[in-house]
CSV table of C-alpha atoms and ligand atoms in Angstrom, one decimal:
chain,number,residue,atom,x,y,z
A,25,UNK,CA,86.3,87.8,122.5
A,26,UNK,CA,84.0,85.4,120.5
A,27,UNK,CA,82.3,87.1,117.5
A,28,UNK,CA,78.7,86.4,116.5
A,29,UNK,CA,78.1,89.5,114.3
A,30,UNK,CA,80.5,91.6,112.3
A,31,UNK,CA,80.4,94.5,109.9
A,32,UNK,CA,82.4,94.3,106.7
A,33,UNK,CA,83.6,97.7,105.6
A,34,UNK,CA,82.8,97.4,102.0
A,35,UNK,CA,80.4,98.5,99.3
A,36,UNK,CA,81.8,96.0,96.8
A,37,UNK,CA,79.1,93.3,96.1
A,38,UNK,CA,81.6,90.7,95.0
A,39,UNK,CA,83.8,91.0,98.1
A,40,UNK,CA,80.7,91.1,100.4
A,41,UNK,CA,79.3,87.9,99.0
A,42,UNK,CA,82.8,86.2,99.4
A,43,UNK,CA,83.1,87.2,103.1
A,44,UNK,CA,79.5,86.2,103.9
A,45,UNK,CA,80.1,82.7,102.4
A,46,UNK,CA,83.4,82.4,104.2
A,47,UNK,CA,82.1,83.3,107.7
A,48,UNK,CA,78.7,81.7,107.6
A,49,UNK,CA,80.0,78.2,108.4
A,50,UNK,CA,81.8,79.7,111.4
A,51,UNK,CA,78.5,81.0,112.8
A,52,UNK,CA,79.2,84.6,112.1
A,53,UNK,CA,76.6,86.9,110.6
A,54,UNK,CA,78.1,89.6,108.3
A,55,UNK,CA,76.4,93.0,107.8
A,56,UNK,CA,78.1,95.1,105.1
A,57,UNK,CA,78.6,98.8,105.2
A,58,UNK,CA,76.5,98.9,102.0
A,59,UNK,CA,73.4,97.2,103.7
A,60,UNK,CA,73.8,99.5,106.7
A,61,UNK,CA,74.0,102.6,104.6
A,62,UNK,CA,77.3,103.6,106.1
A,63,UNK,CA,79.2,106.3,104.2
A,64,UNK,CA,82.5,105.4,102.5
A,65,UNK,CA,85.4,106.1,104.9
A,66,UNK,CA,88.2,108.2,103.2
A,67,UNK,CA,91.5,106.3,102.8
A,68,UNK,CA,93.8,109.0,104.0
A,69,UNK,CA,96.7,106.8,105.1
A,70,UNK,CA,100.0,106.1,103.4
A,71,UNK,CA,100.2,102.3,104.0
A,72,UNK,CA,97.8,99.4,103.5
A,73,UNK,CA,97.7,98.8,107.3
A,74,UNK,CA,96.8,102.4,108.0
A,75,UNK,CA,94.0,102.6,105.4
A,76,UNK,CA,92.6,99.2,106.5
A,77,UNK,CA,92.6,100.3,110.2
A,78,UNK,CA,91.1,103.7,109.4
A,79,UNK,CA,88.1,101.9,107.8
A,80,UNK,CA,87.6,99.2,110.5
A,81,UNK,CA,88.2,101.5,113.5
A,82,UNK,CA,85.9,104.3,112.3
A,83,UNK,CA,83.0,101.8,111.7
A,84,UNK,CA,83.6,99.8,114.9
A,85,UNK,CA,83.5,103.0,116.9
A,86,UNK,CA,80.4,104.5,115.2
A,87,UNK,CA,78.3,101.3,115.2
A,88,UNK,CA,79.4,99.5,118.4
A,89,UNK,CA,80.0,96.2,116.4
A,90,UNK,CA,83.4,94.6,115.6
A,91,UNK,CA,84.4,95.5,112.0
A,92,UNK,CA,86.4,93.8,109.4
A,93,UNK,CA,88.1,95.9,106.6
A,94,UNK,CA,90.7,95.3,103.9
A,95,UNK,CA,93.0,97.4,101.9
A,96,UNK,CA,95.1,96.2,99.0
A,97,UNK,CA,97.0,97.2,95.9
A,98,UNK,CA,99.7,96.5,93.3
A,99,UNK,CA,103.3,97.5,93.9
A,100,UNK,CA,105.7,97.5,90.9
A,101,UNK,CA,109.5,97.5,91.5
A,102,UNK,CA,110.3,99.5,88.4
A,103,UNK,CA,108.0,102.2,89.7
A,104,UNK,CA,109.4,102.2,93.2
A,105,UNK,CA,106.4,100.5,94.6
A,106,UNK,CA,103.7,102.5,92.8
A,107,UNK,CA,100.8,102.5,92.4
A,108,UNK,CA,100.6,100.8,95.9
A,109,UNK,CA,98.0,102.3,98.2
A,110,UNK,CA,96.9,104.5,95.3
A,111,UNK,CA,96.1,101.5,93.0
A,112,UNK,CA,92.3,102.3,92.8
A,113,UNK,CA,92.9,106.1,92.2
A,114,UNK,CA,95.8,105.5,89.7
A,115,UNK,CA,93.3,104.3,87.0
A,116,UNK,CA,91.8,107.3,85.2
A,117,UNK,CA,88.1,107.5,86.2
A,118,UNK,CA,88.5,104.0,87.7
A,119,UNK,CA,88.8,102.6,84.2
A,120,UNK,CA,91.3,99.8,84.8
A,121,UNK,CA,91.8,99.2,81.1
A,122,UNK,CA,93.3,102.7,81.0
A,123,UNK,CA,95.0,102.1,84.3
A,124,UNK,CA,96.8,99.1,82.9
A,125,UNK,CA,97.9,101.1,79.8
A,126,UNK,CA,99.2,103.8,82.0
A,127,UNK,CA,101.1,101.3,84.1
A,128,UNK,CA,102.8,99.8,81.0
A,129,UNK,CA,103.7,103.1,79.6
A,130,UNK,CA,105.1,104.4,82.9
A,131,UNK,CA,107.2,101.2,83.2
A,132,UNK,CA,108.5,101.7,79.7
A,133,UNK,CA,109.4,105.4,80.5
A,134,UNK,CA,111.1,104.4,83.8
A,135,UNK,CA,114.0,102.8,81.8
A,136,UNK,CA,114.1,100.1,84.5
A,137,UNK,CA,113.8,96.7,82.8
A,138,UNK,CA,112.5,94.9,85.9
A,139,UNK,CA,109.1,93.3,85.6
A,140,UNK,CA,108.9,92.3,89.3
A,141,UNK,CA,105.8,93.3,91.2
A,142,UNK,CA,103.6,92.1,94.1
A,143,UNK,CA,100.1,92.5,95.4
A,144,UNK,CA,99.6,93.2,99.1
A,145,UNK,CA,96.6,93.1,101.3
A,146,UNK,CA,96.1,94.0,104.9
A,147,UNK,CA,92.9,92.7,106.6
A,148,UNK,CA,92.0,94.4,109.9
A,149,UNK,CA,89.6,93.5,112.6
A,150,UNK,CA,88.7,96.3,115.0
A,151,UNK,CA,86.6,96.2,118.2
A,152,UNK,CA,84.6,99.2,119.4
A,153,UNK,CA,86.9,99.4,122.5
A,154,UNK,CA,89.9,100.2,120.3
A,155,UNK,CA,91.4,96.7,120.3
A,156,UNK,CA,92.5,95.5,116.8
A,157,UNK,CA,94.3,92.8,114.9
A,158,UNK,CA,96.1,92.9,111.5
A,159,UNK,CA,96.4,90.0,109.0
A,160,UNK,CA,98.8,90.5,106.0
A,161,UNK,CA,99.0,88.7,102.7
A,162,UNK,CA,101.3,89.1,99.7
A,163,UNK,CA,101.8,87.4,96.4
A,164,UNK,CA,104.9,88.0,94.3
A,165,UNK,CA,105.0,87.9,90.5
A,166,UNK,CA,105.7,89.8,87.3
A,167,UNK,CA,104.0,92.4,85.1
A,168,UNK,CA,103.2,91.0,81.6
A,169,UNK,CA,104.3,92.9,78.5
A,170,UNK,CA,100.7,93.1,77.4
A,171,UNK,CA,97.3,92.4,79.0
A,172,UNK,CA,96.5,88.7,79.3
A,173,UNK,CA,92.7,88.7,79.6
A,174,UNK,CA,90.7,85.7,80.7
A,175,UNK,CA,87.2,84.9,81.9
A,176,UNK,CA,87.7,86.3,85.4
A,177,UNK,CA,89.5,88.9,87.3
A,178,UNK,CA,89.2,92.6,88.0
A,179,UNK,CA,91.5,95.6,88.4
A,180,UNK,CA,95.1,94.8,87.3
A,181,UNK,CA,94.5,91.0,87.1
A,182,UNK,CA,95.2,90.8,83.3
A,183,UNK,CA,98.7,92.2,83.8
A,184,UNK,CA,99.8,90.2,86.9
A,185,UNK,CA,101.5,86.8,86.4
A,186,UNK,CA,102.1,85.1,89.8
A,187,UNK,CA,105.6,83.6,90.4
A,188,UNK,CA,105.7,80.0,89.2
A,189,UNK,CA,102.8,80.4,86.7
A,190,UNK,CA,102.7,81.4,83.0
A,191,UNK,CA,99.1,82.8,83.1
A,192,UNK,CA,97.7,86.0,84.6
A,193,UNK,CA,95.4,86.3,87.6
A,194,UNK,CA,92.6,87.1,85.1
A,195,UNK,CA,93.1,83.6,83.4
A,196,UNK,CA,92.7,81.7,86.7
A,197,UNK,CA,89.3,80.7,88.2
A,198,UNK,CA,88.3,82.2,91.6
A,199,UNK,CA,89.4,79.2,93.6
A,200,UNK,CA,92.8,79.0,92.0
A,201,UNK,CA,93.4,82.7,92.5
A,202,UNK,CA,92.1,82.7,96.1
A,203,UNK,CA,94.5,80.0,97.1
A,204,UNK,CA,97.6,82.1,96.3
A,205,UNK,CA,96.3,85.7,96.2
A,206,UNK,CA,97.3,88.4,98.7
A,207,UNK,CA,93.6,88.7,99.9
A,208,UNK,CA,93.2,84.9,100.1
A,209,UNK,CA,96.4,84.6,102.2
A,210,UNK,CA,95.4,87.5,104.5
A,211,UNK,CA,91.9,86.0,104.9
A,212,UNK,CA,93.2,82.5,105.8
A,213,UNK,CA,95.1,84.1,108.6
A,214,UNK,CA,92.0,86.0,109.7
A,215,UNK,CA,89.9,82.7,109.6
A,216,UNK,CA,92.5,80.9,111.7
A,217,UNK,CA,92.4,83.6,114.3
A,218,UNK,CA,88.6,83.5,114.4
A,219,UNK,CA,88.6,79.7,114.8
A,220,UNK,CA,91.0,80.1,117.7
A,221,UNK,CA,88.7,82.4,119.7
B,22,IMP,P1,90.8,98.2,97.6
B,22,IMP,O1,91.6,97.3,98.5
B,22,IMP,O2,89.4,97.7,97.4
B,22,IMP,O3,91.0,99.7,98.0
B,22,IMP,O4,91.5,98.0,96.2
B,22,IMP,C1,92.6,98.7,95.7
B,22,IMP,C2,92.8,98.5,94.3
B,22,IMP,O5,93.9,97.6,94.1
B,22,IMP,C3,91.7,97.9,93.5
B,22,IMP,O6,90.8,98.9,93.0
B,22,IMP,C4,92.5,97.2,92.3
B,22,IMP,O7,92.8,98.2,91.4
B,22,IMP,C5,93.8,96.8,93.0
B,22,IMP,N1,93.7,95.4,93.4
B,22,IMP,C6,93.6,94.9,94.7
B,22,IMP,N2,93.5,93.6,94.7
B,22,IMP,C7,93.5,93.2,93.4
B,22,IMP,C8,93.5,91.9,92.8
B,22,IMP,O8,93.3,90.9,93.4
B,22,IMP,N3,93.5,92.0,91.4
B,22,IMP,C9,93.6,93.1,90.7
B,22,IMP,N4,93.7,94.3,91.2
B,22,IMP,C10,93.6,94.4,92.6
């Protein structure tokens, strides 16, 4: 089913601009949930795939347009995969500076010396008729002992050092991060799929 118009289930201006830029050359017009005044869909699932699909399927059904959604988070080995799907809610009042402090202190308290972690992202594409496709991306790395701030980044970026690098995600520019990031990898698979239609 060739797609001409799609709704992106997001209220995040940065993500919306990124998706519009990415899909415009493919002849796809993106309308965001923000522009369409659609309410936030509650993320009631327990996996990234479930939450991503809850968002895309709810909006595809209510609007009659294909819908793209993503769900992502940071999984830390020493914390048995936490904060995972709860990454956004883990930060007190969505203050990621406090969220990162909390993460470091919980890791210390765990007594587990492992610094291993990964970011995961599941992008979903849902059609109004219930058909859907999932695209997954993951990047492995380590949690730094202290925040490594740079010019860019958001969320837990200052604490995440991707495997094979000695700088944090926050110290990379957008293009560098997108090439290896969980979201970048999931979106490449999505773009390949769209190109194949
Ligand atoms: P969501 O996918 O928009 O629900 O994001 C979940 C949460 O995971 C975000 O609020 C961030 O805390 C965290 N997160 C997801 N992707 C990244 C990333 O690339 N860098 C840093 N934090 C991220």
